[in-house]
CSV table of C-alpha atoms in Angstrom, one decimal:
chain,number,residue,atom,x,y,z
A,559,UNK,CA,49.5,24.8,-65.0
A,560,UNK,CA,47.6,22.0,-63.2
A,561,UNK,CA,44.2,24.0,-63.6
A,562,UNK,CA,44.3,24.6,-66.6
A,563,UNK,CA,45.6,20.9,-67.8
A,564,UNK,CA,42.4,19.7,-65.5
A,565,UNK,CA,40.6,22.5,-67.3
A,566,UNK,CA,41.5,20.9,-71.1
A,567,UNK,CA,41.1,17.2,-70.1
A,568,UNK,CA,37.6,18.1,-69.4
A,569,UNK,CA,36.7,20.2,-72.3
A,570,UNK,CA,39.2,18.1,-74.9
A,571,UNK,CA,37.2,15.9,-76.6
A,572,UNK,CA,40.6,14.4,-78.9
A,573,UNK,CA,44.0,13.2,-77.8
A,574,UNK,CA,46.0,14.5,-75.5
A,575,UNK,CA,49.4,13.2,-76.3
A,576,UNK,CA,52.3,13.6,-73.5
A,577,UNK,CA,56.3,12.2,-73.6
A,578,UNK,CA,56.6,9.0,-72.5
A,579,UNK,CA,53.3,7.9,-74.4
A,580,UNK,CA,52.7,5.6,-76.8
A,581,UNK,CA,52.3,7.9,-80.0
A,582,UNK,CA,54.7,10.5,-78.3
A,583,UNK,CA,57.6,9.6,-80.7
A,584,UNK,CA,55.1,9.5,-84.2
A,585,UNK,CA,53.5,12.9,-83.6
A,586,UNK,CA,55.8,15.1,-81.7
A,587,UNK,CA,58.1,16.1,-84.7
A,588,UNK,CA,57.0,17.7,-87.8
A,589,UNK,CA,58.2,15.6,-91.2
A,590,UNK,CA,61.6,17.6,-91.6
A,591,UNK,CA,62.1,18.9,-88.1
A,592,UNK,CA,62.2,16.7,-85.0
A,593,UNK,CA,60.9,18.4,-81.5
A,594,UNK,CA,59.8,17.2,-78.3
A,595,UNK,CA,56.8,19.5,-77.3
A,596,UNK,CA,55.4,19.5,-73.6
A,597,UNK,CA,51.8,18.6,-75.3
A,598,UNK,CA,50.7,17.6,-79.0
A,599,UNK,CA,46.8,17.9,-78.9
A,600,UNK,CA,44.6,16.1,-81.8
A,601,UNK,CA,41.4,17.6,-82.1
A,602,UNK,CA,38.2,16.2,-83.4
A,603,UNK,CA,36.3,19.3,-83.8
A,604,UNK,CA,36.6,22.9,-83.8
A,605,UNK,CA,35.7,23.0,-80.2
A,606,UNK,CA,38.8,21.1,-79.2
A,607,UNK,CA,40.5,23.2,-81.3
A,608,UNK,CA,39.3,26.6,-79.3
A,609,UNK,CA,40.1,24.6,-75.9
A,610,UNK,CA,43.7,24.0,-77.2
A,611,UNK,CA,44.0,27.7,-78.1
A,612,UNK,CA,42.6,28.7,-74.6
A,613,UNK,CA,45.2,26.2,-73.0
A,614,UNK,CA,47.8,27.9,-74.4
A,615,UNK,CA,47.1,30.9,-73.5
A,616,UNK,CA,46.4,30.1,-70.0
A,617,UNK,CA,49.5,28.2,-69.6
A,618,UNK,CA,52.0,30.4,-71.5
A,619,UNK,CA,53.7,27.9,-73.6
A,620,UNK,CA,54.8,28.5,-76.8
A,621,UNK,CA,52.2,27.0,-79.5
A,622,UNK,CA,52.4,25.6,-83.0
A,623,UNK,CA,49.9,24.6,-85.8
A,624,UNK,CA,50.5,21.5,-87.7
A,625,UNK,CA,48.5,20.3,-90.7
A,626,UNK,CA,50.8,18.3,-93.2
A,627,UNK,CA,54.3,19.3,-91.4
A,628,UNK,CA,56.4,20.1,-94.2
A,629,UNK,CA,57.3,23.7,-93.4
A,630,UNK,CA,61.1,23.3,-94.0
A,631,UNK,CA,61.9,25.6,-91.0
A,632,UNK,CA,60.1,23.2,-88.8
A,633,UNK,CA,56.5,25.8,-87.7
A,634,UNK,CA,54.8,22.5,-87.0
A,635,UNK,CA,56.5,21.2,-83.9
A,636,UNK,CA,58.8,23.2,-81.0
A,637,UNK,CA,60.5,21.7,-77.8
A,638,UNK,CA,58.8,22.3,-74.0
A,639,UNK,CA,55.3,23.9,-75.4
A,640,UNK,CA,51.4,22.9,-77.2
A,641,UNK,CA,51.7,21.7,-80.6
A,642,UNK,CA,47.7,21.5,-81.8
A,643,UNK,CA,47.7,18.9,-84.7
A,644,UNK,CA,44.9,19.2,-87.0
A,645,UNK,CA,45.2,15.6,-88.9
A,646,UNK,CA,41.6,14.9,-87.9
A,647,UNK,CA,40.5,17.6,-89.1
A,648,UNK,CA,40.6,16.3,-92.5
A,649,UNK,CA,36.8,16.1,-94.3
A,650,UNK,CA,36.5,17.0,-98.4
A,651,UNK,CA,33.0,17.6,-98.8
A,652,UNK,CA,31.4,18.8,-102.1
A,653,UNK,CA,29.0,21.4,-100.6
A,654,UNK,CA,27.8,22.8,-104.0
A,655,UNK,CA,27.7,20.5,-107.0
A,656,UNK,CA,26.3,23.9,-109.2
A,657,UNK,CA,28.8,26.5,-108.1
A,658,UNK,CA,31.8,23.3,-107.5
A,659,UNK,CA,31.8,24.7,-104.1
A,660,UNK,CA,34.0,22.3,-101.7
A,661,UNK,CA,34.9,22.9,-97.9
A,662,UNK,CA,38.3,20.9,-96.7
A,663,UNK,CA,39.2,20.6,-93.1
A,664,UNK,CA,41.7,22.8,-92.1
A,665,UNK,CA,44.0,19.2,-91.4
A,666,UNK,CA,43.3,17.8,-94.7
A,667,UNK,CA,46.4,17.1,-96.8
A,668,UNK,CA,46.3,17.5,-100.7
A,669,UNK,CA,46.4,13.7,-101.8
A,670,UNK,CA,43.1,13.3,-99.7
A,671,UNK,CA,42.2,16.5,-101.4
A,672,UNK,CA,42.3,15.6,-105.2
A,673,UNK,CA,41.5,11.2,-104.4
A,674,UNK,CA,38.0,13.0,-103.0
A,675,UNK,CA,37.2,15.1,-105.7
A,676,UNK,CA,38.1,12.9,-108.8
A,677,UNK,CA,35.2,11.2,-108.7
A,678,UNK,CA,33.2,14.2,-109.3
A,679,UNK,CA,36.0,15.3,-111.9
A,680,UNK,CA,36.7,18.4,-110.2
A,681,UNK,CA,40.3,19.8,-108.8
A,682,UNK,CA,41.8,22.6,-107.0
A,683,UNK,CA,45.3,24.2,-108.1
A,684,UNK,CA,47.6,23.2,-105.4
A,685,UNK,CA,50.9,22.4,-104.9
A,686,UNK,CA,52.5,18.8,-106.3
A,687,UNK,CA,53.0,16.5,-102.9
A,688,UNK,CA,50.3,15.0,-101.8
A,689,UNK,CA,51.2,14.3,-97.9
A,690,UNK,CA,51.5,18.5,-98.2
A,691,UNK,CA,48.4,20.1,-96.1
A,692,UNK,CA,46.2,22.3,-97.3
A,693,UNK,CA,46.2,24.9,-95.0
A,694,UNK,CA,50.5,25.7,-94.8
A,695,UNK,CA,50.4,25.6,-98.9
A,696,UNK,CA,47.2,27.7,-98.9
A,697,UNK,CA,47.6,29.9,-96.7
A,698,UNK,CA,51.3,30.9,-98.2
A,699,UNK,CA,50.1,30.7,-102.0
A,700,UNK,CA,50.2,27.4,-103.4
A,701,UNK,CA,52.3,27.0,-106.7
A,702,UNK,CA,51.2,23.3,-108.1
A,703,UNK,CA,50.7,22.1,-111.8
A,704,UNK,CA,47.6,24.0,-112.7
A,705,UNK,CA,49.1,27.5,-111.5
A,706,UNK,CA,49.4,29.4,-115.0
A,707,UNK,CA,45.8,28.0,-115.9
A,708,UNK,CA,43.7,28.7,-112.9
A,709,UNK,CA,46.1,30.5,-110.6
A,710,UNK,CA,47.6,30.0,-106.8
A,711,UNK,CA,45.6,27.8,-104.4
A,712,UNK,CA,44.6,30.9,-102.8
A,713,UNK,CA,43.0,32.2,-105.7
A,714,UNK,CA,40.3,29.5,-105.4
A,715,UNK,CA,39.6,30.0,-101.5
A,716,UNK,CA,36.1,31.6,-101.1
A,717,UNK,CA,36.3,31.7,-97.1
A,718,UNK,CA,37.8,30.2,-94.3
A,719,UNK,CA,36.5,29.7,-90.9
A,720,UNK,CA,39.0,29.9,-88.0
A,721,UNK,CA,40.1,29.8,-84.6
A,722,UNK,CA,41.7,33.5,-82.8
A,723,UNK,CA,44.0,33.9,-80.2
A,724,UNK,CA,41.0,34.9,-78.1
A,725,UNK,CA,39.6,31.3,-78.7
A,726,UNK,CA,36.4,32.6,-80.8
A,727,UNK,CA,35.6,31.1,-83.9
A,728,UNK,CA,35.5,33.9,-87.2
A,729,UNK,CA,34.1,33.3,-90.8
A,730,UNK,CA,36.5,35.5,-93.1
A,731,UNK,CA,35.2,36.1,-96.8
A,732,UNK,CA,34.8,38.7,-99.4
A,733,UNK,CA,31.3,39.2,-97.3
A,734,UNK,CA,33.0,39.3,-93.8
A,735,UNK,CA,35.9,40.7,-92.3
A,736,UNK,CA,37.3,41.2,-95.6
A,737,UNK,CA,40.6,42.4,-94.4
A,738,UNK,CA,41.1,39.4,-92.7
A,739,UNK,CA,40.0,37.6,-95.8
A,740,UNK,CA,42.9,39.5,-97.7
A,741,UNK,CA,45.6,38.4,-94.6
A,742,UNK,CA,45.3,34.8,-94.9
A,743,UNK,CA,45.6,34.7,-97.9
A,744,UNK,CA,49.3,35.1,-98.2
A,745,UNK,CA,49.9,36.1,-94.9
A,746,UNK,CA,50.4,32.7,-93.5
A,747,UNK,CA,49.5,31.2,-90.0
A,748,UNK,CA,49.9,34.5,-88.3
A,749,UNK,CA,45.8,35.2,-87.9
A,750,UNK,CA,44.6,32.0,-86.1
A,751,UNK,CA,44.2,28.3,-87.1
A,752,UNK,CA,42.1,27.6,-89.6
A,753,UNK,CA,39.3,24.7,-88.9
A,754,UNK,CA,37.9,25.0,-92.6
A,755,UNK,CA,38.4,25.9,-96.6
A,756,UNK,CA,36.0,26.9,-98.8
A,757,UNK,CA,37.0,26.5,-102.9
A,758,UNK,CA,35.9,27.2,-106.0
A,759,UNK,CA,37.4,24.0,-107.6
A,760,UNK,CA,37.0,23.5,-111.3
A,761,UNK,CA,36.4,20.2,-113.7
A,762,UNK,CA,39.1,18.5,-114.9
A,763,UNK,CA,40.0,15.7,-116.8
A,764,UNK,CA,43.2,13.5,-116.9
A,765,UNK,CA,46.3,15.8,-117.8
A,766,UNK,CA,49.4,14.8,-119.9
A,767,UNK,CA,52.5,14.9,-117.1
A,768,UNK,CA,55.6,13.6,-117.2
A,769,UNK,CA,59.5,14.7,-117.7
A,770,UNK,CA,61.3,14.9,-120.7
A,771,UNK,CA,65.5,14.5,-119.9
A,772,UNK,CA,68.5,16.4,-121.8
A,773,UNK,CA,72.0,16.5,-121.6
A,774,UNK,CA,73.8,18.6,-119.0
A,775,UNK,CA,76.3,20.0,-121.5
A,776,UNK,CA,72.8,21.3,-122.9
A,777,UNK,CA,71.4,23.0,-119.9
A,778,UNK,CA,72.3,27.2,-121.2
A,779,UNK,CA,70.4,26.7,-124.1
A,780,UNK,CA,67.4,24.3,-123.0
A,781,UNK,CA,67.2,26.6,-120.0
A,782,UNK,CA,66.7,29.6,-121.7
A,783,UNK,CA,65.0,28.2,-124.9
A,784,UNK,CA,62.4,26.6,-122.4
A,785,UNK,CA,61.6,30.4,-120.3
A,786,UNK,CA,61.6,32.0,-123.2
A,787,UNK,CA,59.2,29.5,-125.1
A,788,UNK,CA,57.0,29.5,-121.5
A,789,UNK,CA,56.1,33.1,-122.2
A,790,UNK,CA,53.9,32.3,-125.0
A,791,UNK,CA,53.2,28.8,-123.8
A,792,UNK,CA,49.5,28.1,-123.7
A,793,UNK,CA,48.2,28.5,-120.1
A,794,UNK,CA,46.9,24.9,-120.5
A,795,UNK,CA,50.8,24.2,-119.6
A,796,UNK,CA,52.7,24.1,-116.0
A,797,UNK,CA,56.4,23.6,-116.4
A,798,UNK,CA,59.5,22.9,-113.8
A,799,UNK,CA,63.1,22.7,-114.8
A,800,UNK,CA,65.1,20.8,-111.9
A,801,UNK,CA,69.1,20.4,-113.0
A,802,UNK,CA,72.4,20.0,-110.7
A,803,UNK,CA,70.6,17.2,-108.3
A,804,UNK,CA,73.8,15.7,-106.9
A,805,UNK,CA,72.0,12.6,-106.4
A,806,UNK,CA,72.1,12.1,-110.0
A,807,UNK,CA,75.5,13.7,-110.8
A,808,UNK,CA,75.6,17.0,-109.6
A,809,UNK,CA,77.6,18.9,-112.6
A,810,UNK,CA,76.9,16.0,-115.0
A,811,UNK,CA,73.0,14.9,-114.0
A,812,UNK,CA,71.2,15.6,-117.0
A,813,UNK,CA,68.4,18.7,-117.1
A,814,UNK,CA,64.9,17.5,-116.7
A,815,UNK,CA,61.9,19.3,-117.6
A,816,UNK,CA,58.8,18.2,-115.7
A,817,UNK,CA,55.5,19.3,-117.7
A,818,UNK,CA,52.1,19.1,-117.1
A,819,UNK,CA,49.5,19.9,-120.0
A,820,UNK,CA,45.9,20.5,-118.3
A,821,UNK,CA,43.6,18.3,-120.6
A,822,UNK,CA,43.4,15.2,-122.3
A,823,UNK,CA,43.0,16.2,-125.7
A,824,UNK,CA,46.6,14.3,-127.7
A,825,UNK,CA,46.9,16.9,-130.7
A,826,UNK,CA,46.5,20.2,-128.6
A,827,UNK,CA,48.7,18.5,-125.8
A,828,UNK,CA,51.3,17.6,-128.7
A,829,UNK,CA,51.0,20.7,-130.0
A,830,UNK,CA,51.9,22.5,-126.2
A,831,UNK,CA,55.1,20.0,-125.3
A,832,UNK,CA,56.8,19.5,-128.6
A,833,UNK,CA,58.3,22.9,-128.6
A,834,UNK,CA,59.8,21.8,-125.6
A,835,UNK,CA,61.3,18.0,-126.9
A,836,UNK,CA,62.9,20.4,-129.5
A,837,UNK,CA,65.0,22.4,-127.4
A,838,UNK,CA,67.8,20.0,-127.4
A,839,UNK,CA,68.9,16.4,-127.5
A,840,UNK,CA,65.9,14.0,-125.2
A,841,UNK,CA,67.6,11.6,-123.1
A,842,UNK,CA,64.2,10.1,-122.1
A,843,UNK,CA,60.6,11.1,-122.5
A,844,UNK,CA,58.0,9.9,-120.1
A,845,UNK,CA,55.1,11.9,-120.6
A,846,UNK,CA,51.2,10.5,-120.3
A,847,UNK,CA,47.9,10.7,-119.8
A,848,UNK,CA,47.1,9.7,-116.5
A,849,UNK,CA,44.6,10.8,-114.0
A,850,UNK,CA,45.2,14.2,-112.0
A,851,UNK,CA,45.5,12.8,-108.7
A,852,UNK,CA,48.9,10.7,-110.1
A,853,UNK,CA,50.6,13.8,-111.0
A,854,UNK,CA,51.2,14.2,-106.9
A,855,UNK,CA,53.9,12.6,-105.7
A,856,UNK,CA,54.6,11.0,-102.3
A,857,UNK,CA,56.5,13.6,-99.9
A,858,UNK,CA,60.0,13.1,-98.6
A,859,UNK,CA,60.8,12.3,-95.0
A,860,UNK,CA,64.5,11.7,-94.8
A,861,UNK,CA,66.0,10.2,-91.9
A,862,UNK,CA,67.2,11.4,-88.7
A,863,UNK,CA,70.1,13.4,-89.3
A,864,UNK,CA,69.7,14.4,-92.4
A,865,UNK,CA,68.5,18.6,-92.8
A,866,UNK,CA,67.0,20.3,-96.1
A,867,UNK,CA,67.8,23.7,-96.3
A,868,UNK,CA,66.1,25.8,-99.0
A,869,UNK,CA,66.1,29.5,-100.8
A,870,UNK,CA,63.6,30.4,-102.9
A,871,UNK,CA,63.1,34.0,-105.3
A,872,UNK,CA,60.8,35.1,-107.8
A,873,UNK,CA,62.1,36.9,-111.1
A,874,UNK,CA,60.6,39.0,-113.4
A,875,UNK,CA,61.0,39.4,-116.7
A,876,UNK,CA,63.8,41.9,-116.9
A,877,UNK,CA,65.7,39.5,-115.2
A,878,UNK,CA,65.5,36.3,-116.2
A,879,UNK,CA,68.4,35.9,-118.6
A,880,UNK,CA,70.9,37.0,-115.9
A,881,UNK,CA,69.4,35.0,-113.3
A,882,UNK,CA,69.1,32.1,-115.1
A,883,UNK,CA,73.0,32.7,-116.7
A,884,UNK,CA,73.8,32.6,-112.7
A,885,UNK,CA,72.0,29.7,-111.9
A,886,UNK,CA,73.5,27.9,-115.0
A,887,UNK,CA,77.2,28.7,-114.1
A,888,UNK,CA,76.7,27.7,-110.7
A,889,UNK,CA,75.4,24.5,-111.8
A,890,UNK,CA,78.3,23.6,-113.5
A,891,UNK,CA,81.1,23.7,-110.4
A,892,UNK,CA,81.3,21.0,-108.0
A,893,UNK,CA,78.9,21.1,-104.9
A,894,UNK,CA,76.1,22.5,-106.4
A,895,UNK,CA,73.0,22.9,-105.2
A,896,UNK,CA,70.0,21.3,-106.6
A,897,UNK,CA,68.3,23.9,-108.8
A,898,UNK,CA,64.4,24.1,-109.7
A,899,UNK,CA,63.0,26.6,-111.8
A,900,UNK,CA,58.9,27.2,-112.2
A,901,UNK,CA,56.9,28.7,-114.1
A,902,UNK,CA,53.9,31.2,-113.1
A,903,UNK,CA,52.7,34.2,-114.6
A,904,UNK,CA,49.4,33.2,-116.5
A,905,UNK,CA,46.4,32.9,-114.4
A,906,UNK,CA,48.6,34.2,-111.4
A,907,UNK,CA,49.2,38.2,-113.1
A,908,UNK,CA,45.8,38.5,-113.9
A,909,UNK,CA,45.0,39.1,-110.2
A,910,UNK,CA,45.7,42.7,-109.0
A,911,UNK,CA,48.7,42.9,-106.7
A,912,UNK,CA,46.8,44.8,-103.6
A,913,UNK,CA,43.8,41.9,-104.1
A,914,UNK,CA,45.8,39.5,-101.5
A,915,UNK,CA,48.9,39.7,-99.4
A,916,UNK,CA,50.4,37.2,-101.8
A,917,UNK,CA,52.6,39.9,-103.4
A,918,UNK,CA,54.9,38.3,-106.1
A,919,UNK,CA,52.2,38.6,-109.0
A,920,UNK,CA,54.4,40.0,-111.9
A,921,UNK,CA,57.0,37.2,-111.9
A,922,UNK,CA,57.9,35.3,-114.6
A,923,UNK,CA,59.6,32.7,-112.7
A,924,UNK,CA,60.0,31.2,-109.2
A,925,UNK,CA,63.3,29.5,-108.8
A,926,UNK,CA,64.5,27.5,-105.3
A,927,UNK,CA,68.3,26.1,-104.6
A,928,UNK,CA,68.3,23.7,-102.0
A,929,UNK,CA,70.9,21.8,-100.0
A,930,UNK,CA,70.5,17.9,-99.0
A,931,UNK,CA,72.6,16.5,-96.0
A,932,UNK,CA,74.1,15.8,-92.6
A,933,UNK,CA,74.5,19.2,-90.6
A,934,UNK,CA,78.8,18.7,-92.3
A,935,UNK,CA,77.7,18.6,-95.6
A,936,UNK,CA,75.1,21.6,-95.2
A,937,UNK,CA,78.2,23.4,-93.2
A,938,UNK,CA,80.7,22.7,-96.1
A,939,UNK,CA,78.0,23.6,-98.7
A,940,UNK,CA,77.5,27.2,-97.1
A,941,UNK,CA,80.1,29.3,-98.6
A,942,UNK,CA,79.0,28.2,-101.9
A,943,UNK,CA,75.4,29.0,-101.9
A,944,UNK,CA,76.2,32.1,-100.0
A,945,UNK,CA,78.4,33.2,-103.4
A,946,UNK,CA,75.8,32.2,-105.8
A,947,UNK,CA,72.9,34.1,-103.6
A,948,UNK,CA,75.1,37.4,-103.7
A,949,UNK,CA,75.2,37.5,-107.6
A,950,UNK,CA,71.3,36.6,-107.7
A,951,UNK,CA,70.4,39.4,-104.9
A,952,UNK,CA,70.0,42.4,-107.8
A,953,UNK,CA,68.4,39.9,-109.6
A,954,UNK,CA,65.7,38.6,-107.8
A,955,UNK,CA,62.3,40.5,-106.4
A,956,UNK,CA,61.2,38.8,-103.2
A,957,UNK,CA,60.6,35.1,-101.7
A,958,UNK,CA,58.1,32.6,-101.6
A,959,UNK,CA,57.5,31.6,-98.1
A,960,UNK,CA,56.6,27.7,-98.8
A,961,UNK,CA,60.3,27.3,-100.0
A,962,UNK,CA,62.1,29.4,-97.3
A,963,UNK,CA,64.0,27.5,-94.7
A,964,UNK,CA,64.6,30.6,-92.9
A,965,UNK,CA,62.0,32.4,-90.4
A,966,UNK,CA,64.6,35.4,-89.6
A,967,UNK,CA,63.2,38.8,-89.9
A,968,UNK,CA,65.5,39.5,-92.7
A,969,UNK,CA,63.4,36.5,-94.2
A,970,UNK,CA,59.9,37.7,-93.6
A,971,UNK,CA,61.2,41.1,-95.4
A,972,UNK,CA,61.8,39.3,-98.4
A,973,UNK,CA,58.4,37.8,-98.0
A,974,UNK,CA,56.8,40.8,-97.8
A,975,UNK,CA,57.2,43.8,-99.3
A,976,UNK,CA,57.3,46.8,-96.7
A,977,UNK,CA,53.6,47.9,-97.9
A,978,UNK,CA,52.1,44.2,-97.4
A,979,UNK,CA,53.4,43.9,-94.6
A,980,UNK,CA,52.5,47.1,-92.9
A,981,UNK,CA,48.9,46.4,-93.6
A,982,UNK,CA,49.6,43.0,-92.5
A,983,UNK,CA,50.8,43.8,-89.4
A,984,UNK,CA,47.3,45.9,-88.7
A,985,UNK,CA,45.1,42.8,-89.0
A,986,UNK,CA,47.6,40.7,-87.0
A,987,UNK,CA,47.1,44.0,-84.3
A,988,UNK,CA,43.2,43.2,-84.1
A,989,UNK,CA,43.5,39.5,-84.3
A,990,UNK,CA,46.4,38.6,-82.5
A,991,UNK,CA,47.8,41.6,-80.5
A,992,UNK,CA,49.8,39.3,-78.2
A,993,UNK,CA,51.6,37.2,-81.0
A,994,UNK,CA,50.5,33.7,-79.7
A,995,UNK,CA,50.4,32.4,-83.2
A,996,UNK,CA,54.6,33.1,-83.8
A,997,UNK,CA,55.6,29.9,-85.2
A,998,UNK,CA,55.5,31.0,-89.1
A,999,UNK,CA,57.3,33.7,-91.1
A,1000,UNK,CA,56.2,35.8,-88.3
A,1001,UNK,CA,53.8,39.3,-88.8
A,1002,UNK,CA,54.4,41.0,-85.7
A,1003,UNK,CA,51.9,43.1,-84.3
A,1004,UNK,CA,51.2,47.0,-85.8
């Protein structure tokens, strides 16, 4: 251990952050799971970043990749090993003004993301936080306001340049090592640590976003009025229905329908939404122009004590009636959980299902339940969500991975379909035969 500690202090050119020192406490937790690793390293360049991987290696410790920390089950942080965080890894650089080519650092979060390239009125479809990083959404699927229109954020990567298990530094593209090219992009963290994005981002202009509010008594028929209405919806709109928050009344809080129309144009935006104002009685009605970047909220950190746990499934659209009948009845009885419902399809089907190891491409919908508390409240809550997850099971194809809690292998299965992640589990064999990058909906090794 001493050798090779004296080896990284001499080849790490960034912080080296142990307990007991001053930013211990701010950077040894991710943002929804605390930890107390042996070492949080903050590299400066992709260098460091090959000296961290070599250290833990050489030491044995388990590692873990952070770049915005919001992986509910906690990837970004562990207790007793190496915890490389990539925060200053963080550039946006437009490196083709023609082709709207723009490399991100693999530490960059999305805020920075879309505040760099407003000015040059370009965006990438991401997710909708903007203290989220690039590289966890990305490299899961990405599922933001712009999704039915121009696709998953992985649908805009060109090629990434990361950091293997055996510390050397690989360019993966449709050019070069195109299998890896297809792993990463849906197969998460499990292939190395990615130093650098490259997108195809694509002009924008300010979008019309906001929520529009109905009763609770409404939510059957707004719920289904508003999937059914989203199948003919013009691709220009982006649509989440989030109903049961307990923070606003649980049974009682009223059913509101977040929508984002991608252009600026008031008459075609009108003519988008107002199918949606008509599906019942509106409580309130907030939406507006405003600039893209404002559409992405400020992420959650809730304070110590307090656990999210969350289940997400996609549904196609055989089943959305009966999922959404489930959802609607469970909604309704006391200790609910909070229910979001989004829509995809669009831009998102048009990409064959074997293209990446994203492999949810014919839903309709992608729905999450989640679960807000002290570790009591998420005990008491359990049965419950248990009940309403064994009427959805015949209903529901799959999981998305950036709204799992769970890293089990039962959870990776849903994840991955058996045929993904076979073929997944050969490029993890070539790249990272000893499983040193674990900490993620783990791949293990063919």
């Amino acid at each position: 251990m001493s050798s090779a500690l004296e080896a990284l202090r001499q080849d790490f050119g960034g912080d080296i952050v142990e307990p007991g020192g001053a930013e211990y406490e701010a950077v040894s937790g991710s943002v929804l799971v605390p930890g107390s690793p042996a070492y949080v390293l903050r590299p400066v360049s992709v260098q460091d970043v090959q000296a961290g991987v070599r250290f833990a290696v050489d030491t044995g410790l388990k590692l873990s990749v952070r770049g915005g920390g919001h992986a509910f089950a906690g990837f970004g942080t562990n207790d007793g090993g190496v915890v490389i965080e990539l925060s200053r890894l963080a550039s946006v650089e437009v490196v083709d003004k023609e082709r709207h080519l723009v490399r991100i650092g693999g530490g960059a979060v999305w805020g920075q993301v879309a505040a760099a390239l407003a000015p040059h009125d370009l965006a990438i479809s991401s997710g909708d936080t903007k203290s989220v990083g690039v590289g966890g959404l990305t490299l899961s699927g990405g599922i933001g306001w712009k999704v039915r229109k121009y696709g998953l954020a992985l649908d805009s990567l060109v090629a990434v340049e990361l950091v293997t298990a055996d510390g050397e530094v690989v360019r993966a593209s449709d050019e070069e090592n195109q299998e890896l090219f297809w792993a990463v992009r849906g197969g998460g963290g499990n292939f190395g640590i990615v130093t650098s994005f490259e997108f195809t981002a694509h002009p924008t202009t300010d979008v019309f976003f906001g929520k529009i509010s109905f009763p609770a008594t409404e939510l059957t028929t707004v719920l289904q009025g508003w999937a059914d209405y989203l199948r003919t919806a013009p691709e220009e709109l982006t649509s989440i229905v989030d109903f049961a928050n307990p923070f606003l009344g649980g049974p009682n809080a009223p059913v509101e329908i977040s929508v984002a129309y991608d252009g600026n144009d008031p008459e075609l935006a009108a003519q988008a939404i107002d199918p949606i104002r008509r599906l019942g009685t509106v409580l309130s009605d907030e939406v507006t122009l405003k600039p893209y970047p404002d559409v992405l909220v400020d992420g959650m950190t809730p304070p110590p004590g307090i656990q999210i746990v969350t289940r997400s499934g996609f549904v196609n659209t055989e089943s959305v009636p009966e999922v959404l009948s489930i959802l609607a009845e469970a909604a309704a009885m006391g200790r609910s959980p909070i229910m979001s419902v989004r829509s995809v399809g669009g831009a998102v089907a048009r990409v064959a299902d074997d293209a990446t190891a994203f492999a949810h491409r014919e839903a309709e919908l992608m729905f999450a339940t989640t679960v807000i508390g002290p570790k009591p409240a998420i005990e008491a809550a359990s049965a419950g969500l248990v009940a309403i997850w064994v009427r959805l099971a015949p209903h529901v194809s799959g999981a998305y991975a950036n709204f799992l809690s769970s890293a089990t292998d039962e959870a990776v299965g849903t994840v991955y379909p058996a045929t993904t992640r076979e073929r997944l589990a050969a490029v993890k064999a070539q790249y990272d035969a000893g499983n040193l990058f674990a900490g993620n909906h783990n791949i293990q090794p063919g």
